[in-house]
PDB file of C-alpha atoms in Angstrom:
ATOM      1  CA  MET A  27      -8.741  60.057 -85.822  1.00 43.00           C
ATOM      2  CA  TYR A  28      -8.108  63.863 -85.650  1.00 39.00           C
ATOM      3  CA  ALA A  29      -9.051  66.531 -88.591  1.00 50.00           C
ATOM      4  CA  LEU A  30      -6.597  68.435 -89.955  1.00 46.00           C
ATOM      5  CA  ILE A  31      -6.058  71.837 -89.370  1.00 46.00           C
ATOM      6  CA  LEU A  32      -3.506  73.940 -91.928  1.00 46.00           C
ATOM      7  CA  VAL A  33      -2.991  77.049 -94.131  1.00 40.00           C
ATOM      8  CA  LEU A  34      -3.378  75.681 -97.782  1.00 42.00           C
ATOM      9  CA  GLY A  35       0.157  77.329 -98.842  1.00 39.00           C
ATOM     10  CA  VAL A  36      -0.101  76.065-102.719  1.00 34.00           C
ATOM     11  CA  VAL A  37      -3.705  78.151-102.858  1.00 39.00           C
ATOM     12  CA  LEU A  38      -2.296  80.916-100.701  1.00 40.00           C
ATOM     13  CA  ALA A  39       1.029  81.751-102.614  1.00 39.00           C
ATOM     14  CA  SER A  40      -1.121  83.342-105.094  1.00 44.00           C
ATOM     15  CA  SER A  41      -3.224  85.252-102.987  1.00 44.00           C
ATOM     16  CA  PRO A  42      -2.816  89.173-103.294  1.00 49.00           C
ATOM     17  CA  VAL A  43      -1.300  91.214-100.175  1.00 47.00           C
ATOM     18  CA  LYS A  44      -2.882  93.703 -99.250  1.00 61.00           C
ATOM     19  CA  ALA A  45      -4.413  95.470 -95.602  1.00 71.00           C
ATOM     20  CA  GLU A  46      -7.207  92.614 -96.147  1.00 72.00           C
ATOM     21  CA  THR A  47      -5.486  90.151 -96.290  1.00 78.00           C
ATOM     22  CA  GLU A  48      -2.948  91.243 -93.421  1.00 86.00           C
ATOM     23  CA  LEU A  49      -5.468  90.952 -90.934  1.00 89.00           C
ATOM     24  CA  TRP A  50      -6.896  87.516 -92.301  1.00 91.00           C
ATOM     25  CA  GLU A  51      -3.841  86.373 -91.945  1.00 91.00           C
ATOM     26  CA  THR A  52      -3.273  87.547 -87.854  1.00 93.00           C
ATOM     27  CA  LEU A  53      -7.049  86.509 -87.072  1.00 95.00           C
ATOM     28  CA  ASN A  54      -6.376  82.694 -88.511  1.00 94.00           C
ATOM     29  CA  THR A  55      -3.375  82.717 -87.015  1.00 94.00           C
ATOM     30  CA  ALA A  56      -4.884  84.078 -84.140  1.00 95.00           C
ATOM     31  CA  GLY A  57      -7.021  80.917 -84.058  1.00 95.00           C
ATOM     32  CA  MET A  58      -4.478  78.511 -85.059  1.00 95.00           C
ATOM     33  CA  LEU A  59      -2.834  79.053 -82.115  1.00 96.00           C
ATOM     34  CA  ALA A  60      -5.580  78.463 -79.470  1.00 96.00           C
ATOM     35  CA  TYR A  61      -6.998  75.340 -81.039  1.00 96.00           C
ATOM     36  CA  LYS A  62      -2.931  73.987 -80.503  1.00 96.00           C
ATOM     37  CA  GLU A  63      -3.637  75.225 -76.675  1.00 96.00           C
ATOM     38  CA  ARG A  64      -6.917  73.233 -76.565  1.00 96.00           C
ATOM     39  CA  ASN A  65      -9.103  76.988 -75.933  1.00 97.00           C
ATOM     40  CA  PHE A  66     -11.544  75.891 -78.783  1.00 97.00           C
ATOM     41  CA  VAL A  67     -13.760  78.794 -77.872  1.00 97.00           C
ATOM     42  CA  MET A  68     -11.054  81.628 -78.283  1.00 97.00           C
ATOM     43  CA  ALA A  69     -10.129  79.608 -81.669  1.00 96.00           C
ATOM     44  CA  ARG A  70     -14.013  79.620 -82.802  1.00 97.00           C
ATOM     45  CA  GLU A  71     -13.638  83.663 -82.198  1.00 96.00           C
ATOM     46  CA  MET A  72     -11.135  84.231 -84.076  1.00 96.00           C
ATOM     47  CA  PHE A  73     -11.588  82.030 -87.062  1.00 96.00           C
ATOM     48  CA  HIS A  74     -14.571  83.429 -87.153  1.00 95.00           C
ATOM     49  CA  ARG A  75     -13.463  87.191 -87.298  1.00 95.00           C
ATOM     50  CA  ALA A  76     -11.143  85.712 -90.080  1.00 94.00           C
ATOM     51  CA  LEU A  77     -13.593  85.328 -92.264  1.00 92.00           C
ATOM     52  CA  ASN A  78     -15.426  88.020 -91.287  1.00 91.00           C
ATOM     53  CA  ALA A  79     -12.117  90.493 -92.570  1.00 89.00           C
ATOM     54  CA  LEU A  80     -12.659  88.570 -96.149  1.00 87.00           C
ATOM     55  CA  GLU A  81     -16.630  89.634 -96.393  1.00 80.00           C
ATOM     56  CA  GLY A  82     -16.537  91.285 -99.870  1.00 70.00           C
ATOM     57  CA  THR A  83     -14.407  89.000-102.013  1.00 65.00           C
ATOM     58  CA  THR A  84     -15.207  86.570-104.567  1.00 57.00           C
ATOM     59  CA  GLU A  85     -17.039  83.613-103.351  1.00 68.00           C
ATOM     60  CA  LEU A  86     -13.905  81.738-104.699  1.00 82.00           C
ATOM     61  CA  ASP A  87     -11.438  82.892-102.348  1.00 87.00           C
ATOM     62  CA  PRO A  88      -8.494  80.260-100.625  1.00 89.00           C
ATOM     63  CA  ARG A  89      -7.867  81.908 -97.544  1.00 90.00           C
ATOM     64  CA  ALA A  90     -11.665  81.729 -96.878  1.00 92.00           C
ATOM     65  CA  ALA A  91     -11.046  77.624 -97.505  1.00 92.00           C
ATOM     66  CA  THR A  92      -8.310  77.132 -95.179  1.00 93.00           C
ATOM     67  CA  THR A  93     -10.362  79.320 -92.896  1.00 94.00           C
ATOM     68  CA  LEU A  94     -13.319  77.381 -93.325  1.00 95.00           C
ATOM     69  CA  ASN A  95     -11.129  74.189 -92.659  1.00 94.00           C
ATOM     70  CA  ASN A  96     -10.060  74.994 -89.259  1.00 95.00           C
ATOM     71  CA  LEU A  97     -13.834  76.247 -88.157  1.00 96.00           C
ATOM     72  CA  GLY A  98     -14.603  73.300 -89.126  1.00 96.00           C
ATOM     73  CA  ALA A  99     -11.591  71.434 -87.009  1.00 96.00           C
ATOM     74  CA  THR A 100     -13.045  74.084 -84.343  1.00 97.00           C
ATOM     75  CA  HIS A 101     -16.632  72.800 -84.488  1.00 97.00           C
ATOM     76  CA  GLU A 102     -15.212  69.009 -84.635  1.00 96.00           C
ATOM     77  CA  ALA A 103     -12.945  69.313 -81.758  1.00 96.00           C
ATOM     78  CA  LEU A 104     -16.258  71.632 -79.178  1.00 97.00           C
ATOM     79  CA  GLY A 105     -18.645  68.981 -80.836  1.00 96.00           C
ATOM     80  CA  GLU A 106     -20.371  70.611 -82.505  1.00 97.00           C
ATOM     81  CA  TYR A 107     -20.613  67.869 -85.570  1.00 96.00           C
ATOM     82  CA  GLU A 108     -23.022  69.399 -87.640  1.00 96.00           C
ATOM     83  CA  GLN A 109     -21.601  72.805 -88.110  1.00 97.00           C
ATOM     84  CA  ALA A 110     -18.612  70.920 -88.364  1.00 97.00           C
ATOM     85  CA  GLU A 111     -19.435  69.269 -91.029  1.00 97.00           C
ATOM     86  CA  LEU A 112     -21.130  71.747 -93.070  1.00 97.00           C
ATOM     87  CA  ARG A 113     -18.071  73.820 -92.268  1.00 96.00           C
ATOM     88  CA  TYR A 114     -15.930  70.975 -94.309  1.00 97.00           C
ATOM     89  CA  ARG A 115     -18.259  70.674 -97.060  1.00 96.00           C
ATOM     90  CA  HIS A 116     -18.260  74.465 -97.943  1.00 95.00           C
ATOM     91  CA  ALA A 117     -14.209  74.238 -97.737  1.00 95.00           C
ATOM     92  CA  LEU A 118     -14.186  71.247-100.233  1.00 96.00           C
ATOM     93  CA  THR A 119     -15.783  72.231-102.934  1.00 95.00           C
ATOM     94  CA  MET A 120     -14.484  75.640-103.212  1.00 93.00           C
ATOM     95  CA  ILE A 121     -10.982  74.260-103.176  1.00 93.00           C
ATOM     96  CA  GLU A 122     -12.509  71.790-105.877  1.00 95.00           C
ATOM     97  CA  THR A 123     -13.601  74.736-107.984  1.00 94.00           C
ATOM     98  CA  ILE A 124     -10.575  76.566-107.472  1.00 92.00           C
ATOM     99  CA  GLN A 125      -8.217  74.047-107.910  1.00 92.00           C
ATOM    100  CA  GLY A 126     -10.048  71.653-110.090  1.00 94.00           C
ATOM    101  CA  PRO A 127     -11.437  68.268-108.403  1.00 95.00           C
ATOM    102  CA  ASP A 128      -8.080  66.238-108.694  1.00 95.00           C
ATOM    103  CA  HIS A 129      -6.331  68.320-107.022  1.00 94.00           C
ATOM    104  CA  PRO A 130      -4.056  67.205-104.039  1.00 93.00           C
ATOM    105  CA  ASP A 131      -5.058  69.445-101.835  1.00 92.00           C
ATOM    106  CA  VAL A 132      -8.484  68.373-102.114  1.00 95.00           C
ATOM    107  CA  VAL A 133      -7.062  65.511-100.166  1.00 95.00           C
ATOM    108  CA  VAL A 134      -7.102  67.518 -97.571  1.00 92.00           C
ATOM    109  CA  GLY A 135     -11.341  68.295 -97.580  1.00 94.00           C
ATOM    110  CA  LEU A 136     -11.876  64.542 -97.742  1.00 96.00           C
ATOM    111  CA  ASN A 137      -9.207  63.477 -95.038  1.00 96.00           C
ATOM    112  CA  ASN A 138     -11.627  66.068 -92.717  1.00 95.00           C
ATOM    113  CA  LEU A 139     -15.209  65.295 -93.797  1.00 96.00           C
ATOM    114  CA  ALA A 140     -13.963  61.501 -93.726  1.00 97.00           C
ATOM    115  CA  SER A 141     -12.380  61.819 -90.013  1.00 96.00           C
ATOM    116  CA  LEU A 142     -15.556  63.450 -89.122  1.00 96.00           C
ATOM    117  CA  HIS A 143     -17.872  60.572 -90.477  1.00 97.00           C
ATOM    118  CA  PHE A 144     -15.724  58.423 -88.917  1.00 96.00           C
ATOM    119  CA  SER A 145     -15.165  59.500 -85.818  1.00 94.00           C
ATOM    120  CA  GLN A 146     -20.047  58.928 -85.601  1.00 95.00           C
ATOM    121  CA  ARG A 147     -18.907  55.805 -86.798  1.00 95.00           C
ATOM    122  CA  ALA A 148     -20.600  56.902 -89.859  1.00 96.00           C
ATOM    123  CA  PHE A 149     -18.841  54.323 -91.355  1.00 96.00           C
ATOM    124  CA  ASP A 150     -20.928  54.316 -95.367  1.00 94.00           C
ATOM    125  CA  LYS A 151     -20.045  57.981 -95.491  1.00 96.00           C
ATOM    126  CA  ALA A 152     -16.342  58.013 -94.590  1.00 97.00           C
ATOM    127  CA  GLU A 153     -15.398  55.215 -96.785  1.00 96.00           C
ATOM    128  CA  PRO A 154     -16.181  56.734-100.142  1.00 97.00           C
ATOM    129  CA  LEU A 155     -14.556  59.392 -99.021  1.00 97.00           C
ATOM    130  CA  TRP A 156     -11.635  57.821 -98.692  1.00 97.00           C
ATOM    131  CA  GLN A 157     -11.010  55.606-101.390  1.00 97.00           C
ATOM    132  CA  ARG A 158     -11.625  59.238-103.555  1.00 97.00           C
ATOM    133  CA  GLY A 159      -8.788  60.642-101.623  1.00 97.00           C
ATOM    134  CA  LEU A 160      -6.914  57.209-102.103  1.00 97.00           C
ATOM    135  CA  SER A 161      -7.646  57.562-105.882  1.00 97.00           C
ATOM    136  CA  ILE A 162      -6.638  61.067-106.419  1.00 97.00           C
ATOM    137  CA  SER A 163      -3.360  60.701-104.350  1.00 96.00           C
ATOM    138  CA  GLU A 164      -2.696  57.420-106.662  1.00 96.00           C
ATOM    139  CA  SER A 165      -2.827  59.867-109.701  1.00 95.00           C
ATOM    140  CA  PHE A 166      -0.375  62.067-108.512  1.00 94.00           C
ATOM    141  CA  TRP A 167       2.467  59.542-106.764  1.00 93.00           C
ATOM    142  CA  GLY A 168       1.981  56.753-108.129  1.00 94.00           C
ATOM    143  CA  ASP A 169       0.195  53.648-106.391  1.00 92.00           C
ATOM    144  CA  ALA A 170       3.568  52.902-105.339  1.00 92.00           C
ATOM    145  CA  HIS A 171       4.349  55.636-103.178  1.00 94.00           C
ATOM    146  CA  PRO A 172       5.068  55.358 -99.752  1.00 94.00           C
ATOM    147  CA  HIS A 173       2.325  58.401 -98.866  1.00 93.00           C
ATOM    148  CA  LEU A 174      -0.408  56.462-100.264  1.00 96.00           C
ATOM    149  CA  ILE A 175       0.205  53.474 -97.018  1.00 96.00           C
ATOM    150  CA  GLN A 176      -1.505  56.052 -94.628  1.00 95.00           C
ATOM    151  CA  THR A 177      -4.542  56.798 -96.750  1.00 96.00           C
ATOM    152  CA  LEU A 178      -4.936  52.878 -97.212  1.00 97.00           C
ATOM    153  CA  MET A 179      -4.067  51.681 -93.827  1.00 97.00           C
ATOM    154  CA  THR A 180      -7.672  54.064 -93.241  1.00 97.00           C
ATOM    155  CA  LEU A 181      -8.952  52.345 -95.302  1.00 97.00           C
ATOM    156  CA  GLY A 182      -7.856  49.160 -93.975  1.00 97.00           C
ATOM    157  CA  LEU A 183      -9.412  50.087 -90.685  1.00 97.00           C
ATOM    158  CA  VAL A 184     -12.737  51.372 -92.272  1.00 97.00           C
ATOM    159  CA  THR A 185     -13.352  48.423 -93.546  1.00 97.00           C
ATOM    160  CA  GLN A 186     -12.058  45.980 -90.696  1.00 97.00           C
ATOM    161  CA  VAL A 187     -14.395  47.788 -88.158  1.00 96.00           C
ATOM    162  CA  GLN A 188     -17.492  47.021 -90.588  1.00 95.00           C
ATOM    163  CA  GLU A 189     -15.966  43.120 -90.520  1.00 96.00           C
ATOM    164  CA  MET A 190     -15.770  43.287 -94.808  1.00 97.00           C
ATOM    165  CA  PHE A 191     -12.454  41.205 -93.559  1.00 97.00           C
ATOM    166  CA  ASP A 192     -11.538  40.569 -97.194  1.00 97.00           C
ATOM    167  CA  ARG A 193     -11.298  44.607 -97.968  1.00 96.00           C
ATOM    168  CA  ALA A 194      -8.849  45.399 -95.125  1.00 98.00           C
ATOM    169  CA  GLU A 195      -7.438  42.615 -95.712  1.00 98.00           C
ATOM    170  CA  SER A 196      -5.638  43.653 -99.364  1.00 98.00           C
ATOM    171  CA  TYR A 197      -5.747  47.243 -98.047  1.00 98.00           C
ATOM    172  CA  TYR A 198      -3.498  46.194 -95.192  1.00 98.00           C
ATOM    173  CA  ILE A 199      -0.987  43.766 -97.431  1.00 98.00           C
ATOM    174  CA  ARG A 200      -1.108  46.629-100.270  1.00 98.00           C
ATOM    175  CA  ALA A 201       0.585  48.889 -97.413  1.00 98.00           C
ATOM    176  CA  ILE A 202       2.880  46.855 -95.936  1.00 97.00           C
ATOM    177  CA  GLU A 203       4.652  45.592 -99.784  1.00 97.00           C
ATOM    178  CA  ILE A 204       5.050  49.820-100.426  1.00 97.00           C
ATOM    179  CA  GLY A 205       6.228  50.018 -97.159  1.00 96.00           C
ATOM    180  CA  LYS A 206       8.544  47.490 -97.961  1.00 96.00           C
ATOM    181  CA  ARG A 207       9.534  48.270-101.369  1.00 95.00           C
ATOM    182  CA  SER A 208      10.371  52.221-100.322  1.00 93.00           C
ATOM    183  CA  LEU A 209      11.952  52.269 -97.001  1.00 91.00           C
ATOM    184  CA  GLY A 210      13.342  48.253 -96.534  1.00 93.00           C
ATOM    185  CA  ALA A 211      12.113  45.065 -95.190  1.00 93.00           C
ATOM    186  CA  GLU A 212      13.517  45.968 -91.979  1.00 93.00           C
ATOM    187  CA  HIS A 213      12.507  49.544 -91.270  1.00 94.00           C
ATOM    188  CA  PRO A 214      10.780  50.111 -87.862  1.00 94.00           C
ATOM    189  CA  SER A 215       7.895  52.142 -89.673  1.00 95.00           C
ATOM    190  CA  LEU A 216       6.569  48.767 -90.885  1.00 96.00           C
ATOM    191  CA  ILE A 217       6.310  47.419 -86.837  1.00 96.00           C
ATOM    192  CA  PRO A 218       2.986  49.619 -86.631  1.00 96.00           C
ATOM    193  CA  LEU A 219       1.973  48.009 -90.437  1.00 97.00           C
ATOM    194  CA  TYR A 220       2.263  44.625 -89.346  1.00 97.00           C
ATOM    195  CA  GLU A 221       0.307  44.989 -85.860  1.00 97.00           C
ATOM    196  CA  ARG A 222      -2.959  45.783 -87.443  1.00 97.00           C
ATOM    197  CA  TYR A 223      -3.041  43.303 -89.750  1.00 98.00           C
ATOM    198  CA  ALA A 224      -2.257  41.419 -87.395  1.00 98.00           C
ATOM    199  CA  SER A 225      -5.285  42.397 -85.185  1.00 97.00           C
ATOM    200  CA  LEU A 226      -7.164  41.962 -88.547  1.00 98.00           C
ATOM    201  CA  LEU A 227      -6.329  38.381 -88.540  1.00 98.00           C
ATOM    202  CA  ARG A 228      -7.140  38.078 -85.232  1.00 97.00           C
ATOM    203  CA  GLN A 229     -10.586  39.364 -85.789  1.00 97.00           C
ATOM    204  CA  ALA A 230     -11.417  37.432 -88.765  1.00 97.00           C
ATOM    205  CA  ASP A 231     -10.988  33.949 -86.081  1.00 97.00           C
ATOM    206  CA  ARG A 232      -6.922  32.832 -88.513  1.00 97.00           C
ATOM    207  CA  ASP A 233      -4.973  33.126 -84.954  1.00 97.00           C
ATOM    208  CA  GLU A 234      -2.318  31.104 -86.875  1.00 97.00           C
ATOM    209  CA  GLU A 235      -1.996  33.695 -89.728  1.00 97.00           C
ATOM    210  CA  ALA A 236      -1.337  36.461 -87.082  1.00 97.00           C
ATOM    211  CA  GLN A 237       1.122  35.002 -85.062  1.00 97.00           C
ATOM    212  CA  ALA A 238       3.396  34.708 -87.540  1.00 97.00           C
ATOM    213  CA  VAL A 239       2.654  38.266 -88.716  1.00 97.00           C
ATOM    214  CA  ASP A 240       3.298  39.539 -85.109  1.00 96.00           C
ATOM    215  CA  ARG A 241       6.475  37.263 -85.762  1.00 96.00           C
ATOM    216  CA  GLN A 242       7.056  39.372 -89.021  1.00 95.00           C
ATOM    217  CA  ALA A 243       6.826  42.341 -86.826  1.00 95.00           C
ATOM    218  CA  GLU A 244       9.472  41.155 -84.218  1.00 96.00           C
ATOM    219  CA  ALA A 245      12.168  40.692 -86.098  1.00 95.00           C
ATOM    220  CA  ILE A 246      11.751  44.312 -87.631  1.00 95.00           C
ATOM    221  CA  ARG A 247      12.034  45.503 -83.463  1.00 93.00           C
ATOM    222  CA  ALA A 248      14.548  42.829 -82.915  1.00 93.00           C
ATOM    223  CA  THR A 249      16.756  44.229 -86.373  1.00 90.00           C
ATOM    224  CA  ASN A 250      16.575  47.669 -84.937  1.00 88.00           C
ATOM    225  CA  GLU A 251      17.020  47.187 -81.504  1.00 82.00           C
ATOM    226  CA  ARG A 252      20.460  45.170 -82.163  1.00 76.00           C
ATOM    227  CA  SER A 253      21.686  47.512 -84.782  1.00 70.00           C
ATOM    228  CA  ALA A 254      20.727  51.304 -82.801  1.00 62.00           C
ATOM    229  CA  PRO A 255      23.718  52.716 -81.407  1.00 63.00           C
ATOM    230  CA  ARG A 256      24.570  52.285 -77.517  1.00 59.00           C
ATOM    231  CA  GLU A 257      25.828  54.666 -75.049  1.00 56.00           C
TER     232      GLU A 257
END
């Protein structure tokens, strides 16, 4: 599970263009580059400086929400989990206030906070955040959109590790069905979905069913290998 580090482009499009914004953009971009290079100490410093550049602006500043989110990811990478949670929660509250509690941008903040809890094995805290993110995505995209697949698989995993096998199975099956309808029954992206489902079945001591699911994954793999262009 990795935190998302990004600029909330939809929000930032409405930010006023001024010298303050240019300074913030420079520092925030420097922090992102340092993060990508795994220089997390430098990234933390740049993000702190980016926040300082916004001092005196309104509390509900989408630029600040972006940098707080990025700073949370940096604290998490450094193992500073309490600070990471504080930054993620602050960013999430700002995004909810600016965009509304059911806006798709809120899902980014929910995912980051849930991933942090998951990495600390606080599964009971992570699951409801991902469930809320799924609900927001369903409202925005519909209940059968491929954008839902990743969240469904994540919910399957977080319930599987808690040995809530029935719930995990329902998430995996729904993800597979959405994938089959939206991508096609033989699309290679279905293979990891089937493999994850098979792992659940094995953990639940349903080995024969797991083998049948494995065969489905292998059939898709074989079909795609046959149809691949030959040199």
